[in-house]
Short mmCIF file of N, CA and C and ligand atoms in Angstrom, two decimals:
data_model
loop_
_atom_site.label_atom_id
_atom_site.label_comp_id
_atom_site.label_asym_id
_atom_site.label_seq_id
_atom_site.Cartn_x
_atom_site.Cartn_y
_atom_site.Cartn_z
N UNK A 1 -12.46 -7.66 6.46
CA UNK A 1 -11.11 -7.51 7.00
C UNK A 1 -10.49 -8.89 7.15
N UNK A 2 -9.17 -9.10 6.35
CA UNK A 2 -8.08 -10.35 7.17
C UNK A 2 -7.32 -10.16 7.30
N UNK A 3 -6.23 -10.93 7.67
CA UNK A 3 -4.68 -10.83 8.03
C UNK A 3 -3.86 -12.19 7.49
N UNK A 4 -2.69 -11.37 7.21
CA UNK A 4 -1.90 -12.85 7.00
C UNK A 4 -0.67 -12.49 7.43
N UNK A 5 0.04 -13.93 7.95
CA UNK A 5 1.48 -13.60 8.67
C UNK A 5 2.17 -14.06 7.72
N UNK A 6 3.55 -13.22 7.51
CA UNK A 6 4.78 -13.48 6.85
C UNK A 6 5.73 -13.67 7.65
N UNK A 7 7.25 -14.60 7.20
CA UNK A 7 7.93 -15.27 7.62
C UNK A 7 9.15 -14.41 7.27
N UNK A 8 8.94 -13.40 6.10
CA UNK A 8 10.20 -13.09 5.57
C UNK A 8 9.72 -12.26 4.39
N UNK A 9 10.92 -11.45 4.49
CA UNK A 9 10.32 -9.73 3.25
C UNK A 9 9.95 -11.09 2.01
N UNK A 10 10.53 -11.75 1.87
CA UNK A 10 10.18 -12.64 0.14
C UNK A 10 8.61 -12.74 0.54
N UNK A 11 8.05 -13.46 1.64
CA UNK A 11 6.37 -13.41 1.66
C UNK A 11 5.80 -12.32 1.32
N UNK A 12 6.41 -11.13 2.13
CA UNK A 12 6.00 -9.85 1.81
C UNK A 12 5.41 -9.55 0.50
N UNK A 13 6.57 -9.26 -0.28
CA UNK A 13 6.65 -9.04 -1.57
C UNK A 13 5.95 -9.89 -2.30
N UNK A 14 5.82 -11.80 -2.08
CA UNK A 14 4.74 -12.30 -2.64
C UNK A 14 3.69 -11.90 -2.84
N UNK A 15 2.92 -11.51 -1.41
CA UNK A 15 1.99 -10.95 -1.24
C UNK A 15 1.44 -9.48 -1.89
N UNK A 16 2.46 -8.83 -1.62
CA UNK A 16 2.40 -7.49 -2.44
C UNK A 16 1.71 -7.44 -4.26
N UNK A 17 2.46 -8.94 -4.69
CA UNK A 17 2.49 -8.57 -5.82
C UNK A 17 1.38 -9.52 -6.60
N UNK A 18 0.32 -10.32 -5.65
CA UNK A 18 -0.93 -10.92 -6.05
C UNK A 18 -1.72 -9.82 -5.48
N UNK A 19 -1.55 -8.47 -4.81
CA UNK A 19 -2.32 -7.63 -4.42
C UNK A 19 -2.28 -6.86 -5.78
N UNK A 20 -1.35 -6.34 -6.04
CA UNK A 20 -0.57 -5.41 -7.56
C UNK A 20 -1.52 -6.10 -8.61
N UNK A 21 -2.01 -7.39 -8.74
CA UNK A 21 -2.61 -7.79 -9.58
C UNK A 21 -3.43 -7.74 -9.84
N UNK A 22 -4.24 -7.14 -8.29
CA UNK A 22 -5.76 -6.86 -9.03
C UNK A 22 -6.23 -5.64 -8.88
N UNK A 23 -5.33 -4.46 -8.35
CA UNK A 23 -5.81 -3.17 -8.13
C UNK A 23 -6.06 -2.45 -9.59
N UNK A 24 -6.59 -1.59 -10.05
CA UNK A 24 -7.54 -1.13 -10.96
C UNK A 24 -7.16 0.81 -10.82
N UNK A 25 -7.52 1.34 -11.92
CA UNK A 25 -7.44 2.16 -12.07
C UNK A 25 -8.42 3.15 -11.21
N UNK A 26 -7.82 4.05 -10.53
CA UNK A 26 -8.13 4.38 -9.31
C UNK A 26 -8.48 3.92 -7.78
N UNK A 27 -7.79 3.18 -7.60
CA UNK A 27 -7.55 2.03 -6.70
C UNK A 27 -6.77 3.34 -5.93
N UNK A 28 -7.22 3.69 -4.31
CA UNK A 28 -6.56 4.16 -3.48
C UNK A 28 -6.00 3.09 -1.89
N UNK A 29 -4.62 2.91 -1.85
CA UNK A 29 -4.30 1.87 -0.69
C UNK A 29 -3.49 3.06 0.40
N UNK A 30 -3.88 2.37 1.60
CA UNK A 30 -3.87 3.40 2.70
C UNK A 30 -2.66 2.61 3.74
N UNK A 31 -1.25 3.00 3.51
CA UNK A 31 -0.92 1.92 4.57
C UNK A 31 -0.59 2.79 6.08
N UNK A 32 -0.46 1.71 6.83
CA UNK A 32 -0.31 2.03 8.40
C UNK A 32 1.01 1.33 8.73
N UNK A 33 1.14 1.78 9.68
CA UNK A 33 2.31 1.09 10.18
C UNK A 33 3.65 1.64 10.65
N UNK A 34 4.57 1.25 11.51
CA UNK A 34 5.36 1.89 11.85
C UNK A 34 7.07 1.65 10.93
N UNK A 35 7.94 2.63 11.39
CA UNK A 35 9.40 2.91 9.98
C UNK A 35 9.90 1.30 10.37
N UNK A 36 10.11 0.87 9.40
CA UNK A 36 10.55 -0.54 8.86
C UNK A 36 9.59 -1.95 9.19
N UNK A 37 8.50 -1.24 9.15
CA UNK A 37 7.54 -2.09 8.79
C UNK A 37 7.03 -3.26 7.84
N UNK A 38 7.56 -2.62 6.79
CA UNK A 38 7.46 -2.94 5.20
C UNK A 38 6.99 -2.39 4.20
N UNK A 39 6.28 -0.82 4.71
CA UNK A 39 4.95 -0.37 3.58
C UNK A 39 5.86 0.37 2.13
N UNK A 40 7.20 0.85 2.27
CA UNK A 40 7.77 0.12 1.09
C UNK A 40 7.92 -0.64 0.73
N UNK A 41 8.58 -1.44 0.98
CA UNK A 41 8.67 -3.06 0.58
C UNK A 41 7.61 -3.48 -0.25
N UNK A 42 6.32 -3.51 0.04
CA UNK A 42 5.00 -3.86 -0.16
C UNK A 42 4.27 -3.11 -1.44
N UNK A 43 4.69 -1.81 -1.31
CA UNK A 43 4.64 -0.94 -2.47
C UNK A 43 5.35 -1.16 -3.57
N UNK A 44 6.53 -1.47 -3.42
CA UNK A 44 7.48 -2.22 -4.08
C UNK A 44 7.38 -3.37 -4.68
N UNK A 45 6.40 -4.20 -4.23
CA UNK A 45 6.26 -5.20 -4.72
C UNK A 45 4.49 -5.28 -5.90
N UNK A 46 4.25 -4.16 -5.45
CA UNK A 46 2.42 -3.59 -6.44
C UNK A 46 3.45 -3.03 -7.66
N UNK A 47 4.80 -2.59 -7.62
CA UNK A 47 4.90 -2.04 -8.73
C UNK A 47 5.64 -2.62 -9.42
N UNK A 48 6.53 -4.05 -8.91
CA UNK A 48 6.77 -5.10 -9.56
C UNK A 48 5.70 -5.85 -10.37
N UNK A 49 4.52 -5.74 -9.47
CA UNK A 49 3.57 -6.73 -10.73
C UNK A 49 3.11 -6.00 -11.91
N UNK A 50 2.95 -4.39 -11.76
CA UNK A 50 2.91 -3.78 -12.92
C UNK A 50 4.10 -3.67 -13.71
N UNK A 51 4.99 -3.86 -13.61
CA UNK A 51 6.40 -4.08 -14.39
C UNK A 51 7.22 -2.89 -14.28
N UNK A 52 7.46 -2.38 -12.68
CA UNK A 52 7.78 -1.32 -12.34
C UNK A 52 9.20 -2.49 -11.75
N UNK A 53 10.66 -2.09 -12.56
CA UNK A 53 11.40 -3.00 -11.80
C UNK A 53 12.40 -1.99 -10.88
N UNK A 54 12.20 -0.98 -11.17
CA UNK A 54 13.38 -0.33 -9.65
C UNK A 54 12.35 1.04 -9.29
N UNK A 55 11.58 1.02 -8.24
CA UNK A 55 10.86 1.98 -7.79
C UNK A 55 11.43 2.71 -6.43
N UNK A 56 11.43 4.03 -6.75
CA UNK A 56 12.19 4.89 -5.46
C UNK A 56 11.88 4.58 -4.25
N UNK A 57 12.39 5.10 -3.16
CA UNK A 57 11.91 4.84 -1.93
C UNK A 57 11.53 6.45 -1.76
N UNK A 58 10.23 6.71 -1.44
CA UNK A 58 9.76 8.06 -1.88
C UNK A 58 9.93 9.13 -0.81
N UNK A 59 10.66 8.48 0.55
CA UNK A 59 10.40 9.31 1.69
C UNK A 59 11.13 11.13 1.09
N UNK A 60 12.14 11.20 0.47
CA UNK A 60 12.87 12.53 0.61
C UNK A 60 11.83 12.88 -0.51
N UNK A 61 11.08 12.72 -1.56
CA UNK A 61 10.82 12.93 -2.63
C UNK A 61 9.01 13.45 -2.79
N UNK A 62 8.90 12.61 -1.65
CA UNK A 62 7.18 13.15 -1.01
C UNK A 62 6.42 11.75 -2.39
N UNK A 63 6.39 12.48 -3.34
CA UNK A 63 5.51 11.54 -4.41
C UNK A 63 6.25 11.12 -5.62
N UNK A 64 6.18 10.09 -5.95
CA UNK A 64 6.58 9.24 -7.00
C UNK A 64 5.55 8.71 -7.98
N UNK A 65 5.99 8.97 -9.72
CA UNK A 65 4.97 8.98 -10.51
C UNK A 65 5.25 8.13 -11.60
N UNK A 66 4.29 7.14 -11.66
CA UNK A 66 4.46 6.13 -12.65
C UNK A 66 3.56 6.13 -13.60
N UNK A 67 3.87 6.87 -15.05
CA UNK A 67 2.86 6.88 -15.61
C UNK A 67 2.62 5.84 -16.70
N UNK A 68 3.57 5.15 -16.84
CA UNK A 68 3.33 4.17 -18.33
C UNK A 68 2.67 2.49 -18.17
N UNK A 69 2.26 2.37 -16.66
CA UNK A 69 1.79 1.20 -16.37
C UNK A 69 0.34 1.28 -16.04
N UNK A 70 -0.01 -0.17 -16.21
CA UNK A 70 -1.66 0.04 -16.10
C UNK A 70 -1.84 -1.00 -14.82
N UNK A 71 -2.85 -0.09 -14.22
CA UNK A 71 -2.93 1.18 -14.37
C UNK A 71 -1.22 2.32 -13.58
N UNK A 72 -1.62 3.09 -14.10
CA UNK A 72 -0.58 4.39 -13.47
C UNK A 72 -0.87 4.29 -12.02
N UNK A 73 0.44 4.19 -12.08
CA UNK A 73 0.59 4.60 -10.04
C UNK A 73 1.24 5.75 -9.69
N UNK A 74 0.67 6.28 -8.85
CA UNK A 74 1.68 7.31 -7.60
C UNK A 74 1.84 6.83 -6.26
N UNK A 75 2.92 7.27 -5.82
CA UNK A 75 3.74 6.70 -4.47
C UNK A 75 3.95 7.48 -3.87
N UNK A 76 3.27 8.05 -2.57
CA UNK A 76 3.25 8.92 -1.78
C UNK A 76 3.97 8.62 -0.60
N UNK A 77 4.69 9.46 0.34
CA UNK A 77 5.28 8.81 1.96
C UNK A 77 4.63 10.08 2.36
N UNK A 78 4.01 9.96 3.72
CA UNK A 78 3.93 11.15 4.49
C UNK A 78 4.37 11.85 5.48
N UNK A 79 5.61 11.12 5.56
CA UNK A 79 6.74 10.85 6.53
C UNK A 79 6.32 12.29 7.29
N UNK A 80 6.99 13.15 6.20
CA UNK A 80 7.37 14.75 6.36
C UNK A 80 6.39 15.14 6.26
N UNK A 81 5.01 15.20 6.03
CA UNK A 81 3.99 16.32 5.86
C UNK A 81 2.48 15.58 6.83
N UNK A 82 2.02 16.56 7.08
CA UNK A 82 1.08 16.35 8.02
C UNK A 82 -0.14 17.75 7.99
N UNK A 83 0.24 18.45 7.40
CA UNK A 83 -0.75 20.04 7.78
C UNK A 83 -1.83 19.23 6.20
N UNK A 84 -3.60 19.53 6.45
CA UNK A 84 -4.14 19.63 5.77
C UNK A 84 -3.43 20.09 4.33
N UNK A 85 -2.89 21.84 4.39
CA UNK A 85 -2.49 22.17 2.99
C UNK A 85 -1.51 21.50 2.21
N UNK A 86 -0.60 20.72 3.28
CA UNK A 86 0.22 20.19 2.20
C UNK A 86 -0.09 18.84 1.67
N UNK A 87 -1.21 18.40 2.52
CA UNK A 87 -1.41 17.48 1.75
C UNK A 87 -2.49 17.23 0.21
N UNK A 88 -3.26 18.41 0.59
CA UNK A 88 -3.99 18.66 -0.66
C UNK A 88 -3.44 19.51 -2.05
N UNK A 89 -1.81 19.81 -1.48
CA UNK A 89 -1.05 20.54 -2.58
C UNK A 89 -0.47 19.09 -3.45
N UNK A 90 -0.42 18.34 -2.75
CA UNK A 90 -0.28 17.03 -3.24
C UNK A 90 -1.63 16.14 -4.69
N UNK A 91 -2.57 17.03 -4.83
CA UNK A 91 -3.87 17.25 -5.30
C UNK A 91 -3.73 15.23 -6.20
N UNK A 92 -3.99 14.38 -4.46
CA UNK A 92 -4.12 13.18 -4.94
C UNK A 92 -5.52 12.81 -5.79
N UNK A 93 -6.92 13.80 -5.10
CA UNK A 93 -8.01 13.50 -5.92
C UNK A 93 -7.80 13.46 -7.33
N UNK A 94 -6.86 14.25 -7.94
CA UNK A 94 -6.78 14.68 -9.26
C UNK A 94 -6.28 13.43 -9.86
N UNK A 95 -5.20 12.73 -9.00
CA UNK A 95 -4.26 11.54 -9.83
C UNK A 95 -5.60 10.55 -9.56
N UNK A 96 -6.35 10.07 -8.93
CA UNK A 96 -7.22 9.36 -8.62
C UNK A 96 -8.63 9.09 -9.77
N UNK A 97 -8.86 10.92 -10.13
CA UNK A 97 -9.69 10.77 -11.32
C UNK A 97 -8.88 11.25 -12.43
N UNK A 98 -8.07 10.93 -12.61
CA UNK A 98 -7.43 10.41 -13.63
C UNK A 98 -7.03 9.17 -14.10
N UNK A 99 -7.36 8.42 -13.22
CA UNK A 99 -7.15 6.54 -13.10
C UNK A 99 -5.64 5.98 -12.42
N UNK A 100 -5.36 7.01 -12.08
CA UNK A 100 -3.80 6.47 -10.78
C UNK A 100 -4.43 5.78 -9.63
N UNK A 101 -3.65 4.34 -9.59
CA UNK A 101 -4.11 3.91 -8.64
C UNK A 101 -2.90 4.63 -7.41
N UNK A 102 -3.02 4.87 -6.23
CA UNK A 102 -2.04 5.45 -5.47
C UNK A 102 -2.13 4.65 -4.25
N UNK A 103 -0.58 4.69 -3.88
CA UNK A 103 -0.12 4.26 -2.88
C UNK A 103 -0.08 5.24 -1.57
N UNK A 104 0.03 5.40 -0.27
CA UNK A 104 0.48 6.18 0.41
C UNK A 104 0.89 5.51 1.77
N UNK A 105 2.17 5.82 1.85
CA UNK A 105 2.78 5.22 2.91
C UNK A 105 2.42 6.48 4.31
N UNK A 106 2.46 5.78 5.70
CA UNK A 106 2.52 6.80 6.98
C UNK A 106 1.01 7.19 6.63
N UNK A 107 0.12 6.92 6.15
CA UNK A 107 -1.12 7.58 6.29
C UNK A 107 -2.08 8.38 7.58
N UNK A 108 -1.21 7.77 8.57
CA UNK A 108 -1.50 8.56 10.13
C UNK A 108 -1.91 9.98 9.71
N UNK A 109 -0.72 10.46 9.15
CA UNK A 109 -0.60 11.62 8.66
C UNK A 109 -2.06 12.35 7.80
N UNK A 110 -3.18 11.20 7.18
CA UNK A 110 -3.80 12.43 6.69
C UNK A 110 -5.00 12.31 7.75
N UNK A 111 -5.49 13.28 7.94
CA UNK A 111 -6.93 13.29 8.79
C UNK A 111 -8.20 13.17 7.96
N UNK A 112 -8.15 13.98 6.63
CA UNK A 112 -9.67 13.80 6.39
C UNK A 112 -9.55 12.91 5.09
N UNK A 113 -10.39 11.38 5.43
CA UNK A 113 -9.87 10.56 4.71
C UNK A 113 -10.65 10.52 3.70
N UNK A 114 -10.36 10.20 2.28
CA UNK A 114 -11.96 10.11 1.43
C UNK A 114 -12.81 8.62 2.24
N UNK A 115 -13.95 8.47 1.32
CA UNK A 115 -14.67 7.59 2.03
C UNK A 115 -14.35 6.49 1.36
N UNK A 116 -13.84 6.20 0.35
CA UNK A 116 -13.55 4.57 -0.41
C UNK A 116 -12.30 4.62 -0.48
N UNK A 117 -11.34 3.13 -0.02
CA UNK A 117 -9.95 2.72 -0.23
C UNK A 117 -9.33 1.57 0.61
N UNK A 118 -8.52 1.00 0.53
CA UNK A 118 -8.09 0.02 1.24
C UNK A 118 -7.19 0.20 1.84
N UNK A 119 -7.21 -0.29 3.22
CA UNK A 119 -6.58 0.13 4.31
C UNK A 119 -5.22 -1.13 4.53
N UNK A 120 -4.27 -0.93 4.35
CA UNK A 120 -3.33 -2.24 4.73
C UNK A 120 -2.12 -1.82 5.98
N UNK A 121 -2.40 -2.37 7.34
CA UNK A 121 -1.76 -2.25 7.91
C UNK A 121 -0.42 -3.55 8.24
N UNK A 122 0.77 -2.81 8.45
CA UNK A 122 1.85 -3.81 8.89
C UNK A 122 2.21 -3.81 9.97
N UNK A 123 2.34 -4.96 10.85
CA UNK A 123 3.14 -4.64 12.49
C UNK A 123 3.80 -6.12 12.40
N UNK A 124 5.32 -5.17 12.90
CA UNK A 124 5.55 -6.54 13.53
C UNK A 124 5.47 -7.30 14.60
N UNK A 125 5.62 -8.69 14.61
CA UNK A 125 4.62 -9.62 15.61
C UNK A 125 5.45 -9.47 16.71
N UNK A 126 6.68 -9.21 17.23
CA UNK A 126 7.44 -9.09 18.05
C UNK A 126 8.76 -8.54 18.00
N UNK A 127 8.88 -7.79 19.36
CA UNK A 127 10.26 -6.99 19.13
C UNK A 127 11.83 -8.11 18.92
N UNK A 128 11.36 -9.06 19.40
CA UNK A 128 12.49 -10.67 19.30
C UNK A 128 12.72 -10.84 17.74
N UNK A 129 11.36 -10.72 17.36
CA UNK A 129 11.54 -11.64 15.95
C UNK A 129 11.69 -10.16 14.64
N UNK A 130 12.40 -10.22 13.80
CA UNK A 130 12.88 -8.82 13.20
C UNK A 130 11.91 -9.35 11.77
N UNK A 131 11.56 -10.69 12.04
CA UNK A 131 11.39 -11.15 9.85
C UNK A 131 9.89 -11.31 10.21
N UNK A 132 9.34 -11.48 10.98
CA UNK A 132 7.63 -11.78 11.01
C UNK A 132 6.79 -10.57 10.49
N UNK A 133 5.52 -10.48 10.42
CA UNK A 133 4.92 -9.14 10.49
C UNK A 133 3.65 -9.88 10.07
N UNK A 134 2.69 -8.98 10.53
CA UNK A 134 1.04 -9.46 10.30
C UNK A 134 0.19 -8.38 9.57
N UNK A 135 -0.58 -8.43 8.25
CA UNK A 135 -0.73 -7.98 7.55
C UNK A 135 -2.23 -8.01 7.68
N UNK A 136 -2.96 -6.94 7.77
CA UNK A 136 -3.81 -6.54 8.38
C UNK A 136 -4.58 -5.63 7.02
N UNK A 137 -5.40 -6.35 5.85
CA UNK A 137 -6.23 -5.81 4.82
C UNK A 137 -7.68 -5.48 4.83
N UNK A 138 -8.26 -4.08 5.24
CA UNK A 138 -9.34 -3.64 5.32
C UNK A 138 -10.17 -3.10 3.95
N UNK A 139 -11.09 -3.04 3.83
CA UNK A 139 -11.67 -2.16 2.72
C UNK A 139 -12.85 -1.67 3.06
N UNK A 140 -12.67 0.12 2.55
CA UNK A 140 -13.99 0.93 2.48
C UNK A 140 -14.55 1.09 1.35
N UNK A 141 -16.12 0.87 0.83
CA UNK A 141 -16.35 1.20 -0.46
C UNK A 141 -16.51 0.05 -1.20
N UNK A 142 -17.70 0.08 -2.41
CA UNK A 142 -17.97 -1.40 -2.87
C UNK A 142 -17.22 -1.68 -3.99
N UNK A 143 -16.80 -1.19 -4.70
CA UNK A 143 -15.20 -1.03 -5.76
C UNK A 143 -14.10 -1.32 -4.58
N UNK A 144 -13.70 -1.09 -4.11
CA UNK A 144 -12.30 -1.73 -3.19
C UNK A 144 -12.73 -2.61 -2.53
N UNK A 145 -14.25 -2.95 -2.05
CA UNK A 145 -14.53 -4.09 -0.94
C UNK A 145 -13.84 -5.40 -2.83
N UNK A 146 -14.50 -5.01 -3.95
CA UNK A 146 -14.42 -6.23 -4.55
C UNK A 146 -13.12 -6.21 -5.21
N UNK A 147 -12.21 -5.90 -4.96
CA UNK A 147 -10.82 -6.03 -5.11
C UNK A 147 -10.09 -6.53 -4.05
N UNK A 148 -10.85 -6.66 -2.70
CA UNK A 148 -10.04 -6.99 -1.82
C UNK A 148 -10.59 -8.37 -1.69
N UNK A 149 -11.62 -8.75 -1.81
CA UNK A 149 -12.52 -10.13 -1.80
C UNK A 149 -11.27 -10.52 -3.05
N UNK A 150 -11.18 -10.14 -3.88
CA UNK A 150 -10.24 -11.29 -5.36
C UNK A 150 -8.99 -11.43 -4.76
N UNK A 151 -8.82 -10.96 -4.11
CA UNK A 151 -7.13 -10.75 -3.54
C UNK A 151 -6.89 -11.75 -2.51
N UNK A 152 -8.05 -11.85 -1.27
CA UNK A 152 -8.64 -12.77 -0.60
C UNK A 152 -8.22 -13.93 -1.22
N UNK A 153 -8.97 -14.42 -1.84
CA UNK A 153 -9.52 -15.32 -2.36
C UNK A 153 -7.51 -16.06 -3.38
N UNK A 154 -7.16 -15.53 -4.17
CA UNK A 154 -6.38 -15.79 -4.14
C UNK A 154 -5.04 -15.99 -3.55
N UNK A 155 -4.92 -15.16 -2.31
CA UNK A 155 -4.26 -15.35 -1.35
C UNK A 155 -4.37 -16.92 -0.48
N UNK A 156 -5.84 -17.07 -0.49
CA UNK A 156 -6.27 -17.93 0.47
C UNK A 156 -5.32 -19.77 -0.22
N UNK A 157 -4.99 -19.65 -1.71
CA UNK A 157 -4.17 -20.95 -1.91
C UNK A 157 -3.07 -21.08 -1.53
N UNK A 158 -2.42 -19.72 -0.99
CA UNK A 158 -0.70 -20.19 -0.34
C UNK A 158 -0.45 -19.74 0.75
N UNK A 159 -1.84 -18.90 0.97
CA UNK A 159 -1.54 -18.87 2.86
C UNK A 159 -2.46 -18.54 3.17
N UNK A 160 -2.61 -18.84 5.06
CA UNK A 160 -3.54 -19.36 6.15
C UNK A 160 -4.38 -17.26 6.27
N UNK A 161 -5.40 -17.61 6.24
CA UNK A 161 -6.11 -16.49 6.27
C UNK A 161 -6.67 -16.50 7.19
N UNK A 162 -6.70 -15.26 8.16
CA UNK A 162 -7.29 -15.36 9.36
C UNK A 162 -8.53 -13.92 9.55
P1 LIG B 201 8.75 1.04 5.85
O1 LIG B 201 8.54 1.57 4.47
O2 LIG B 201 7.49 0.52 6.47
O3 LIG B 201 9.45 2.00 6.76
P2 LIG B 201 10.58 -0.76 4.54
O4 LIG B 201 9.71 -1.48 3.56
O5 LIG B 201 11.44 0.33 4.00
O6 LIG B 201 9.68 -0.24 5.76
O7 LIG B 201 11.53 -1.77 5.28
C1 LIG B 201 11.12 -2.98 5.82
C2 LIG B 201 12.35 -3.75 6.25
O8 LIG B 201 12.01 -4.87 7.04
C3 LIG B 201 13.14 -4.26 5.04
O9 LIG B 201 14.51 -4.09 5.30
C4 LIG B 201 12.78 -5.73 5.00
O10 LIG B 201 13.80 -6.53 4.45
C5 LIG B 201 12.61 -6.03 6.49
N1 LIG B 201 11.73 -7.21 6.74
C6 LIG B 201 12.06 -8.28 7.48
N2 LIG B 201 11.07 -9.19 7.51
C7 LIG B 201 10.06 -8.66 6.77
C8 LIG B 201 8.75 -9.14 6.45
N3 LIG B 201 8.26 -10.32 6.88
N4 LIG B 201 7.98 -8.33 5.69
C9 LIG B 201 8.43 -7.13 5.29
N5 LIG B 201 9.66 -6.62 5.56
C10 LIG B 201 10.47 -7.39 6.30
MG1 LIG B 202 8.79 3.50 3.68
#
């Protein structure tokens, strides 16, 4: 687990998009966090590095499907859904073994979690300050632990890792 603080959505999105760089086909990311957090923003910026240049904001739309980039992404919000069935009508295992790496924003929302994926939470550092936020990257599973170690690791040349 680390964290890194941003100054401003541009860090954000930096960040986002040396993450975008090394996720892999079936790569599942789990974000947390509360509405204007950034976990669009951030998503937004994984699908900039795949050469995704205008990606929806998925809340009315539930899932968003990118199939011509490598790997393929889907973009989930869970804003609106919360019952077990609807989230398995969503049949993410399927995009997963199929090699979609997937996003899912509001993840509160699912309860039974698989056992491998990376967890990225956003908060911001204070109700004063509107541009900060602390970025909080976990990983379950030895395929996502070593995607999050490369991500690490390149993160660690332009900012303070804690
Ligand atoms: P969420 O999807 O978590 O509800 P969004 O990504 O839609 O949040 O919105 C985040 C908002 O916060 C954007 O308007 C963005 O410009 C703003 N913001 C300000 N500072 C930051 C920062 N350091 N990192 C991310 N977003 C920031
Ligand atoms: Mg959002």
């Amino acid at each position: 687990m680390f964290s890194v603080t941003t100054y401003a959505p541009e860090q954000t999105t930096d960040i986002a998009r040396c993450f975008g760089r090394h996720i892999e086909n079936s790569t599942l990311v789990l974000f947390y966090g509360d509405l204007g957090a950034g976990k669009t923003l951030f998503t937004q910026g994984i699908g900039y590095s795949l050469g995704i240049k205008r990606m929806k904001s998925p809340s009315f739309i539930i899932a968003s499907e990118y199939e011509d980039t490598i790997p393929p992404l889907l973009h989930i919000d869970l804003y609106r859904i919360s019952t077990a069935r609807e989230i398995d009508s969503l049949e993410i295992d399927n995009y997963l073994q199929d090699g979609f790496a997937v996003c899912i924003e509001w993840s509160e929302n699912w309860k039974e979690l698989p056992s491998e994926y990376i967890k990225i939470e956003i908060k911001k550092i204070s109700e004063k300050d509107e541009s900060s936020r602390l970025i909080t990257f976990s990983a379950f599973g030895e395929k996502h632990e070593q995607i999050l170690s490369r991500v690490k690791e390149e993160l660690a040349n332009d900012y303070t890792i804690n």
